[in-house]
Amino acid sequence: MEQIVSIDVGGTSIKYGLWNESEQSLSSKGKVATPKDLSGFYDVIKEIVTKFDDEQVDGVGFSIPGAVDQKTGVIGGISALPYIHNFPIQAELENLLNLTVTMENDANCAALAEVAVGAASDMNDVIFIIIGTGVGGAVVLNRQVIHGKHLLGGEFGMILDDKNERLSLRGTAVHMAERYNGDSGQKFTGQEVFELAEQGDAVAQRYTDDVYQNLARAIYNLQFVVDPEAVIIGGGVSANSNFIQKLDTEIKNLVKGVDDIKIVPTLIAAEYHNDANLIGSAYNFFNKH
């Protein structure tokens, strides 16, 4: 097998590209909006794969949210796409596409890519935090992804704050903008709220500070779970050096306030940014075929 279609399913958009295994290259990339229901999802996936009818394609690798059981082809857990869960979706996709299909959790895909050839290529033990519509993650020990007994290893978005609210709701720009807009009556994107904060808007700063503080607290606590060499930040924000710099500053401020072990987690931006999931899903496919 030489080429596959790699597909990264996100809560807002579905990205795709053609992966060539011998050249280790990703080409013909594109992006479409994520459908609201399963029927629409299947239509979009079929349309994406059909774009490559003129290519010799040997299969399709999916990077997808949730607790992916690669033995049963069922996605457990929860995600922003409730219609993909708790039925044999992998078998249905194989019937739909008439191609071999593999699936792996999206954050684990990012970890596979970054450990193989990216920001963590020279590390053994790392944590990945993927910040998108929600917060995902992966734990890598001895260069192996840890799935865990319930396939929930690295699901950092489920971490609760002191108000029992999940990190996926309190640590992303998307949900921060929803709160800001709900309170102000505006229709800003997360990026626009961050820009307002940069311009000195005190209200916007209060909302963005909440994001930084929640992420900083989670990262500080995770450092004491497996004591990784670094915490790799992925997702759309990984391309924003200002975001990571501010998050690093927030963690340092947090550490100043603790009395005991004053360890500051090392933050590193993912090297492949939004392509990491696509590359990782291809690595997962060829690891299995």
mmCIF file of C-alpha atoms in Angstrom:
data_model
loop_
_atom_site.group_PDB
_atom_site.id
_atom_site.type_symbol
_atom_site.label_atom_id
_atom_site.label_comp_id
_atom_site.label_asym_id
_atom_site.label_seq_id
_atom_site.Cartn_x
_atom_site.Cartn_y
_atom_site.Cartn_z
ATOM 1 C CA MET A 1 0.000 0.000 0.000
ATOM 2 C CA GLU A 2 1.341 3.422 -0.973
ATOM 3 C CA GLN A 3 -1.374 6.042 -0.758
ATOM 4 C CA ILE A 4 -4.363 6.675 1.476
ATOM 5 C CA VAL A 5 -6.868 9.444 1.996
ATOM 6 C CA SER A 6 -6.311 10.890 5.445
ATOM 7 C CA ILE A 7 -9.323 12.529 7.106
ATOM 8 C CA ASP A 8 -9.371 14.583 10.307
ATOM 9 C CA VAL A 9 -12.878 14.913 11.739
ATOM 10 C CA GLY A 10 -13.310 17.952 13.971
ATOM 11 C CA GLY A 11 -16.272 19.575 15.644
ATOM 12 C CA THR A 12 -16.207 22.539 13.282
ATOM 13 C CA SER A 13 -14.538 21.256 10.117
ATOM 14 C CA ILE A 14 -13.363 18.074 8.422
ATOM 15 C CA LYS A 15 -9.865 18.300 6.934
ATOM 16 C CA TYR A 16 -8.461 15.860 4.427
ATOM 17 C CA GLY A 17 -5.445 15.146 2.247
ATOM 18 C CA LEU A 18 -3.672 12.479 0.198
ATOM 19 C CA TRP A 19 -0.837 10.761 2.079
ATOM 20 C CA ASN A 20 1.975 9.108 0.081
ATOM 21 C CA GLU A 21 3.745 6.596 2.291
ATOM 22 C CA SER A 22 6.921 6.197 0.243
ATOM 23 C CA GLU A 23 7.402 9.956 -0.042
ATOM 24 C CA GLN A 24 6.069 10.618 3.470
ATOM 25 C CA SER A 25 4.158 13.545 2.038
ATOM 26 C CA LEU A 26 0.711 15.083 2.419
ATOM 27 C CA SER A 27 -0.866 16.763 -0.612
ATOM 28 C CA SER A 28 -4.188 17.857 -2.091
ATOM 29 C CA LYS A 29 -5.384 19.139 1.257
ATOM 30 C CA GLY A 30 -8.842 20.572 1.751
ATOM 31 C CA LYS A 31 -11.443 21.394 4.375
ATOM 32 C CA VAL A 32 -15.247 21.290 4.594
ATOM 33 C CA ALA A 33 -17.712 22.175 7.332
ATOM 34 C CA THR A 34 -18.652 19.328 9.675
ATOM 35 C CA PRO A 35 -22.250 18.171 9.047
ATOM 36 C CA LYS A 36 -24.852 18.241 11.792
ATOM 37 C CA ASP A 37 -26.028 14.628 11.425
ATOM 38 C CA LEU A 38 -24.799 11.163 10.448
ATOM 39 C CA SER A 39 -26.427 11.160 7.020
ATOM 40 C CA GLY A 40 -24.715 14.426 6.138
ATOM 41 C CA PHE A 41 -21.465 13.106 7.577
ATOM 42 C CA TYR A 42 -21.525 10.053 5.320
ATOM 43 C CA ASP A 43 -22.320 12.256 2.294
ATOM 44 C CA VAL A 44 -19.329 14.499 3.022
ATOM 45 C CA ILE A 45 -16.943 11.583 3.592
ATOM 46 C CA LYS A 46 -18.071 9.926 0.356
ATOM 47 C CA GLU A 47 -17.597 13.212 -1.498
ATOM 48 C CA ILE A 48 -14.091 13.676 -0.077
ATOM 49 C CA VAL A 49 -12.915 10.193 -1.046
ATOM 50 C CA THR A 50 -14.479 10.529 -4.513
ATOM 51 C CA LYS A 51 -12.194 13.533 -5.129
ATOM 52 C CA PHE A 52 -9.320 11.030 -5.302
ATOM 53 C CA ASP A 53 -10.897 8.605 -7.793
ATOM 54 C CA ASP A 54 -8.082 9.328 -10.246
ATOM 55 C CA GLU A 55 -5.458 8.275 -7.682
ATOM 56 C CA GLN A 56 -4.428 4.778 -6.579
ATOM 57 C CA VAL A 57 -5.878 4.864 -3.074
ATOM 58 C CA ASP A 58 -5.486 1.856 -0.786
ATOM 59 C CA GLY A 59 -7.549 2.960 2.174
ATOM 60 C CA VAL A 60 -8.761 5.759 4.399
ATOM 61 C CA GLY A 61 -7.285 6.747 7.742
ATOM 62 C CA PHE A 62 -9.496 8.680 10.145
ATOM 63 C CA SER A 63 -8.462 10.977 12.960
ATOM 64 C CA ILE A 64 -11.655 11.322 14.957
ATOM 65 C CA PRO A 65 -12.766 12.451 18.435
ATOM 66 C CA GLY A 66 -13.884 10.130 21.218
ATOM 67 C CA ALA A 67 -12.727 6.901 22.804
ATOM 68 C CA VAL A 68 -11.879 4.969 19.653
ATOM 69 C CA ASP A 69 -11.875 1.182 20.035
ATOM 70 C CA GLN A 70 -9.706 0.040 17.144
ATOM 71 C CA LYS A 71 -10.643 -3.614 17.757
ATOM 72 C CA THR A 72 -14.421 -3.170 17.478
ATOM 73 C CA GLY A 73 -14.547 -0.065 15.294
ATOM 74 C CA VAL A 74 -16.870 1.625 17.795
ATOM 75 C CA ILE A 75 -16.317 5.125 19.176
ATOM 76 C CA GLY A 76 -17.246 5.465 22.832
ATOM 77 C CA GLY A 77 -16.961 8.431 25.138
ATOM 78 C CA ILE A 78 -18.371 11.798 24.133
ATOM 79 C CA SER A 79 -17.469 14.512 21.655
ATOM 80 C CA ALA A 80 -18.897 17.517 19.847
ATOM 81 C CA LEU A 81 -20.369 15.005 17.338
ATOM 82 C CA PRO A 82 -22.798 12.778 19.270
ATOM 83 C CA TYR A 83 -23.906 10.975 16.089
ATOM 84 C CA ILE A 84 -20.575 9.154 15.613
ATOM 85 C CA HIS A 85 -20.722 7.269 18.929
ATOM 86 C CA ASN A 86 -21.663 3.793 20.150
ATOM 87 C CA PHE A 87 -22.249 1.813 16.955
ATOM 88 C CA PRO A 88 -19.851 0.047 14.504
ATOM 89 C CA ILE A 89 -19.075 3.154 12.467
ATOM 90 C CA GLN A 90 -15.814 1.774 11.073
ATOM 91 C CA ALA A 91 -17.625 -1.148 9.400
ATOM 92 C CA GLU A 92 -20.258 1.217 8.026
ATOM 93 C CA LEU A 93 -17.562 3.488 6.579
ATOM 94 C CA GLU A 94 -15.813 0.520 4.962
ATOM 95 C CA ASN A 95 -19.103 -0.535 3.352
ATOM 96 C CA LEU A 96 -19.774 3.035 2.237
ATOM 97 C CA LEU A 97 -16.331 3.577 0.718
ATOM 98 C CA ASN A 98 -15.471 0.002 -0.290
ATOM 99 C CA LEU A 99 -11.991 0.635 1.126
ATOM 100 C CA THR A 100 -10.019 -0.415 4.183
ATOM 101 C CA VAL A 101 -10.634 2.072 7.011
ATOM 102 C CA THR A 102 -8.692 2.696 10.200
ATOM 103 C CA MET A 103 -9.590 5.066 13.028
ATOM 104 C CA GLU A 104 -7.694 6.559 15.946
ATOM 105 C CA ASN A 105 -8.517 9.265 18.460
ATOM 106 C CA ASP A 106 -7.595 12.673 17.035
ATOM 107 C CA ALA A 107 -5.273 13.697 19.846
ATOM 108 C CA ASN A 108 -3.531 10.325 19.693
ATOM 109 C CA CYS A 109 -3.034 10.884 15.960
ATOM 110 C CA ALA A 110 -1.368 14.207 16.663
ATOM 111 C CA ALA A 111 0.864 12.493 19.192
ATOM 112 C CA LEU A 112 1.824 9.763 16.710
ATOM 113 C CA ALA A 113 2.906 12.409 14.195
ATOM 114 C CA GLU A 114 4.809 14.615 16.622
ATOM 115 C CA VAL A 115 6.625 11.699 18.289
ATOM 116 C CA ALA A 116 7.582 10.181 14.934
ATOM 117 C CA VAL A 117 8.831 13.236 13.086
ATOM 118 C CA GLY A 118 7.773 16.369 14.925
ATOM 119 C CA ALA A 119 8.303 18.375 18.091
ATOM 120 C CA ALA A 120 8.726 15.297 20.324
ATOM 121 C CA SER A 121 10.864 13.210 17.966
ATOM 122 C CA ASP A 122 13.750 13.176 20.475
ATOM 123 C CA MET A 123 11.633 12.599 23.611
ATOM 124 C CA ASN A 124 10.343 9.502 25.413
ATOM 125 C CA ASP A 125 7.697 10.804 27.824
ATOM 126 C CA VAL A 126 5.428 13.677 26.776
ATOM 127 C CA ILE A 127 1.899 14.948 27.190
ATOM 128 C CA PHE A 128 -0.066 16.432 24.315
ATOM 129 C CA ILE A 129 -2.835 18.966 24.797
ATOM 130 C CA ILE A 130 -4.891 19.675 21.704
ATOM 131 C CA ILE A 131 -6.939 22.866 21.930
ATOM 132 C CA GLY A 132 -9.704 23.187 19.370
ATOM 133 C CA THR A 133 -13.481 23.281 19.724
ATOM 134 C CA GLY A 134 -12.845 21.225 22.857
ATOM 135 C CA VAL A 135 -9.695 20.081 24.629
ATOM 136 C CA GLY A 136 -8.186 16.716 23.745
ATOM 137 C CA GLY A 137 -4.932 15.142 24.697
ATOM 138 C CA ALA A 138 -2.610 12.181 24.680
ATOM 139 C CA VAL A 139 -0.146 10.585 27.054
ATOM 140 C CA VAL A 140 3.031 9.124 25.574
ATOM 141 C CA LEU A 141 5.327 7.009 27.735
ATOM 142 C CA ASN A 142 8.403 5.339 26.284
ATOM 143 C CA ARG A 143 7.220 6.717 22.912
ATOM 144 C CA GLN A 144 3.983 4.700 23.085
ATOM 145 C CA VAL A 145 0.476 6.198 23.259
ATOM 146 C CA ILE A 146 -1.284 5.151 26.462
ATOM 147 C CA HIS A 147 -4.923 4.360 25.682
ATOM 148 C CA GLY A 148 -5.919 3.160 29.175
ATOM 149 C CA LYS A 149 -8.439 0.589 30.383
ATOM 150 C CA HIS A 150 -11.460 2.569 29.132
ATOM 151 C CA LEU A 151 -9.683 4.122 26.107
ATOM 152 C CA LEU A 152 -9.876 7.470 27.866
ATOM 153 C CA GLY A 153 -6.169 8.065 28.389
ATOM 154 C CA GLY A 154 -5.365 11.690 27.666
ATOM 155 C CA GLU A 155 -8.982 12.881 27.602
ATOM 156 C CA PHE A 156 -7.937 16.022 29.455
ATOM 157 C CA GLY A 157 -11.040 17.866 28.313
ATOM 158 C CA MET A 158 -12.944 15.888 30.957
ATOM 159 C CA ILE A 159 -10.932 17.455 33.806
ATOM 160 C CA LEU A 160 -13.257 19.313 36.169
ATOM 161 C CA ASP A 161 -12.634 22.714 37.679
ATOM 162 C CA ASP A 162 -13.784 23.803 41.136
ATOM 163 C CA LYS A 163 -17.281 24.412 39.711
ATOM 164 C CA ASN A 164 -17.453 20.929 38.142
ATOM 165 C CA GLU A 165 -17.168 22.402 34.655
ATOM 166 C CA ARG A 166 -15.086 20.483 32.129
ATOM 167 C CA LEU A 167 -11.833 21.856 30.738
ATOM 168 C CA SER A 168 -13.263 21.424 27.233
ATOM 169 C CA LEU A 169 -15.774 24.137 28.114
ATOM 170 C CA ARG A 170 -13.475 26.426 30.130
ATOM 171 C CA GLY A 171 -10.215 26.113 28.196
ATOM 172 C CA THR A 172 -11.013 26.910 24.577
ATOM 173 C CA ALA A 173 -11.510 30.083 22.567
ATOM 174 C CA VAL A 174 -14.678 28.686 20.985
ATOM 175 C CA HIS A 175 -16.584 28.270 24.233
ATOM 176 C CA MET A 176 -15.052 31.423 25.717
ATOM 177 C CA ALA A 177 -16.529 33.371 22.774
ATOM 178 C CA GLU A 178 -19.920 31.737 23.394
ATOM 179 C CA ARG A 179 -19.872 32.998 26.992
ATOM 180 C CA TYR A 180 -18.659 36.452 25.935
ATOM 181 C CA ASN A 181 -21.328 36.757 23.224
ATOM 182 C CA GLY A 182 -24.047 35.428 25.529
ATOM 183 C CA ASP A 183 -23.240 38.089 28.118
ATOM 184 C CA SER A 184 -22.614 40.970 25.713
ATOM 185 C CA GLY A 185 -25.018 40.278 22.864
ATOM 186 C CA GLN A 186 -22.129 40.352 20.378
ATOM 187 C CA LYS A 187 -21.229 37.789 17.715
ATOM 188 C CA PHE A 188 -17.447 37.641 17.994
ATOM 189 C CA THR A 189 -15.267 34.643 17.244
ATOM 190 C CA GLY A 190 -12.789 33.451 19.815
ATOM 191 C CA GLN A 191 -9.957 35.016 17.845
ATOM 192 C CA GLU A 192 -11.760 38.349 17.793
ATOM 193 C CA VAL A 193 -12.264 38.280 21.564
ATOM 194 C CA PHE A 194 -8.542 37.581 21.999
ATOM 195 C CA GLU A 195 -7.785 40.522 19.691
ATOM 196 C CA LEU A 196 -10.030 42.777 21.773
ATOM 197 C CA ALA A 197 -8.158 41.673 24.871
ATOM 198 C CA GLU A 198 -4.838 42.481 23.173
ATOM 199 C CA GLN A 199 -6.166 45.965 22.418
ATOM 200 C CA GLY A 200 -6.845 46.537 26.106
ATOM 201 C CA ASP A 201 -10.570 45.734 26.330
ATOM 202 C CA ALA A 202 -10.942 44.966 30.039
ATOM 203 C CA VAL A 203 -14.071 42.834 29.614
ATOM 204 C CA ALA A 204 -12.464 40.724 26.880
ATOM 205 C CA GLN A 205 -9.361 40.346 29.059
ATOM 206 C CA ARG A 206 -11.489 38.915 31.856
ATOM 207 C CA TYR A 207 -12.820 36.219 29.531
ATOM 208 C CA THR A 208 -9.447 35.378 27.949
ATOM 209 C CA ASP A 209 -7.746 35.319 31.358
ATOM 210 C CA ASP A 210 -10.253 32.658 32.401
ATOM 211 C CA VAL A 211 -9.110 30.471 29.476
ATOM 212 C CA TYR A 212 -5.412 30.891 30.324
ATOM 213 C CA GLN A 213 -5.973 30.253 34.032
ATOM 214 C CA ASN A 214 -7.959 27.072 33.497
ATOM 215 C CA LEU A 215 -5.424 25.665 31.029
ATOM 216 C CA ALA A 216 -2.494 26.663 33.257
ATOM 217 C CA ARG A 217 -3.997 24.931 36.292
ATOM 218 C CA ALA A 218 -4.685 21.758 34.314
ATOM 219 C CA ILE A 219 -1.175 21.648 32.826
ATOM 220 C CA TYR A 220 0.450 22.265 36.201
ATOM 221 C CA ASN A 221 -1.550 19.393 37.736
ATOM 222 C CA LEU A 222 -0.810 17.053 34.816
ATOM 223 C CA GLN A 223 2.928 17.597 35.304
ATOM 224 C CA PHE A 224 2.576 15.639 38.535
ATOM 225 C CA VAL A 225 0.783 12.701 36.913
ATOM 226 C CA VAL A 226 3.551 11.364 34.650
ATOM 227 C CA ASP A 227 6.244 14.079 35.010
ATOM 228 C CA PRO A 228 6.746 14.461 31.235
ATOM 229 C CA GLU A 229 9.764 15.981 29.523
ATOM 230 C CA ALA A 230 7.469 18.475 27.833
ATOM 231 C CA VAL A 231 3.857 19.387 27.201
ATOM 232 C CA ILE A 232 3.205 19.710 23.478
ATOM 233 C CA ILE A 233 0.449 22.204 22.595
ATOM 234 C CA GLY A 234 -1.470 21.339 19.431
ATOM 235 C CA GLY A 235 -4.619 22.401 17.649
ATOM 236 C CA GLY A 236 -5.245 25.704 15.963
ATOM 237 C CA VAL A 237 -3.678 27.722 18.790
ATOM 238 C CA SER A 238 -0.325 25.962 18.351
ATOM 239 C CA ALA A 239 0.434 28.290 15.441
ATOM 240 C CA ASN A 240 -0.116 31.319 17.687
ATOM 241 C CA SER A 241 3.162 31.925 19.541
ATOM 242 C CA ASN A 242 1.551 34.734 21.522
ATOM 243 C CA PHE A 243 -1.042 32.329 22.950
ATOM 244 C CA ILE A 244 1.598 29.841 24.107
ATOM 245 C CA GLN A 245 3.754 32.635 25.535
ATOM 246 C CA LYS A 246 0.833 33.954 27.584
ATOM 247 C CA LEU A 247 -0.043 30.441 28.739
ATOM 248 C CA ASP A 248 3.551 29.929 29.805
ATOM 249 C CA THR A 249 3.458 33.205 31.753
ATOM 250 C CA GLU A 250 0.218 32.136 33.459
ATOM 251 C CA ILE A 251 1.772 28.838 34.533
ATOM 252 C CA LYS A 252 4.830 30.639 35.930
ATOM 253 C CA ASN A 253 2.575 32.992 37.889
ATOM 254 C CA LEU A 254 0.705 29.966 39.228
ATOM 255 C CA VAL A 255 3.929 28.252 40.290
ATOM 256 C CA LYS A 256 5.069 31.394 42.137
ATOM 257 C CA GLY A 257 2.054 30.939 44.394
ATOM 258 C CA VAL A 258 2.753 27.352 45.428
ATOM 259 C CA ASP A 259 4.836 26.572 48.475
ATOM 260 C CA ASP A 260 6.384 23.221 47.650
ATOM 261 C CA ILE A 261 7.774 21.888 44.376
ATOM 262 C CA LYS A 262 8.106 24.864 42.021
ATOM 263 C CA ILE A 263 8.392 22.970 38.770
ATOM 264 C CA VAL A 264 7.370 24.820 35.607
ATOM 265 C CA PRO A 265 6.147 22.500 32.833
ATOM 266 C CA THR A 266 7.976 22.979 29.534
ATOM 267 C CA LEU A 267 5.551 24.054 26.797
ATOM 268 C CA ILE A 268 6.374 23.393 23.151
ATOM 269 C CA ALA A 269 4.194 24.132 20.127
ATOM 270 C CA ALA A 270 3.325 21.196 17.926
ATOM 271 C CA GLU A 271 5.474 21.272 14.809
ATOM 272 C CA TYR A 272 2.794 20.204 12.378
ATOM 273 C CA HIS A 273 0.005 22.380 13.784
ATOM 274 C CA ASN A 274 -3.263 21.545 11.985
ATOM 275 C CA ASP A 275 -1.627 18.849 9.812
ATOM 276 C CA ALA A 276 -0.563 16.703 12.778
ATOM 277 C CA ASN A 277 -3.847 14.781 12.925
ATOM 278 C CA LEU A 278 -3.758 14.033 9.196
ATOM 279 C CA ILE A 279 -0.162 12.806 9.364
ATOM 280 C CA GLY A 280 -0.842 10.793 12.512
ATOM 281 C CA SER A 281 -3.884 9.062 11.038
ATOM 282 C CA ALA A 282 -1.687 7.992 8.121
ATOM 283 C CA TYR A 283 0.963 6.656 10.525
ATOM 284 C CA ASN A 284 -1.766 4.752 12.361
ATOM 285 C CA PHE A 285 -3.050 3.258 9.084
ATOM 286 C CA PHE A 286 0.376 2.051 7.943
ATOM 287 C CA ASN A 287 1.230 0.762 11.403
ATOM 288 C CA LYS A 288 -1.697 -1.635 10.979
ATOM 289 C CA HIS A 289 -1.440 -2.524 7.278
#
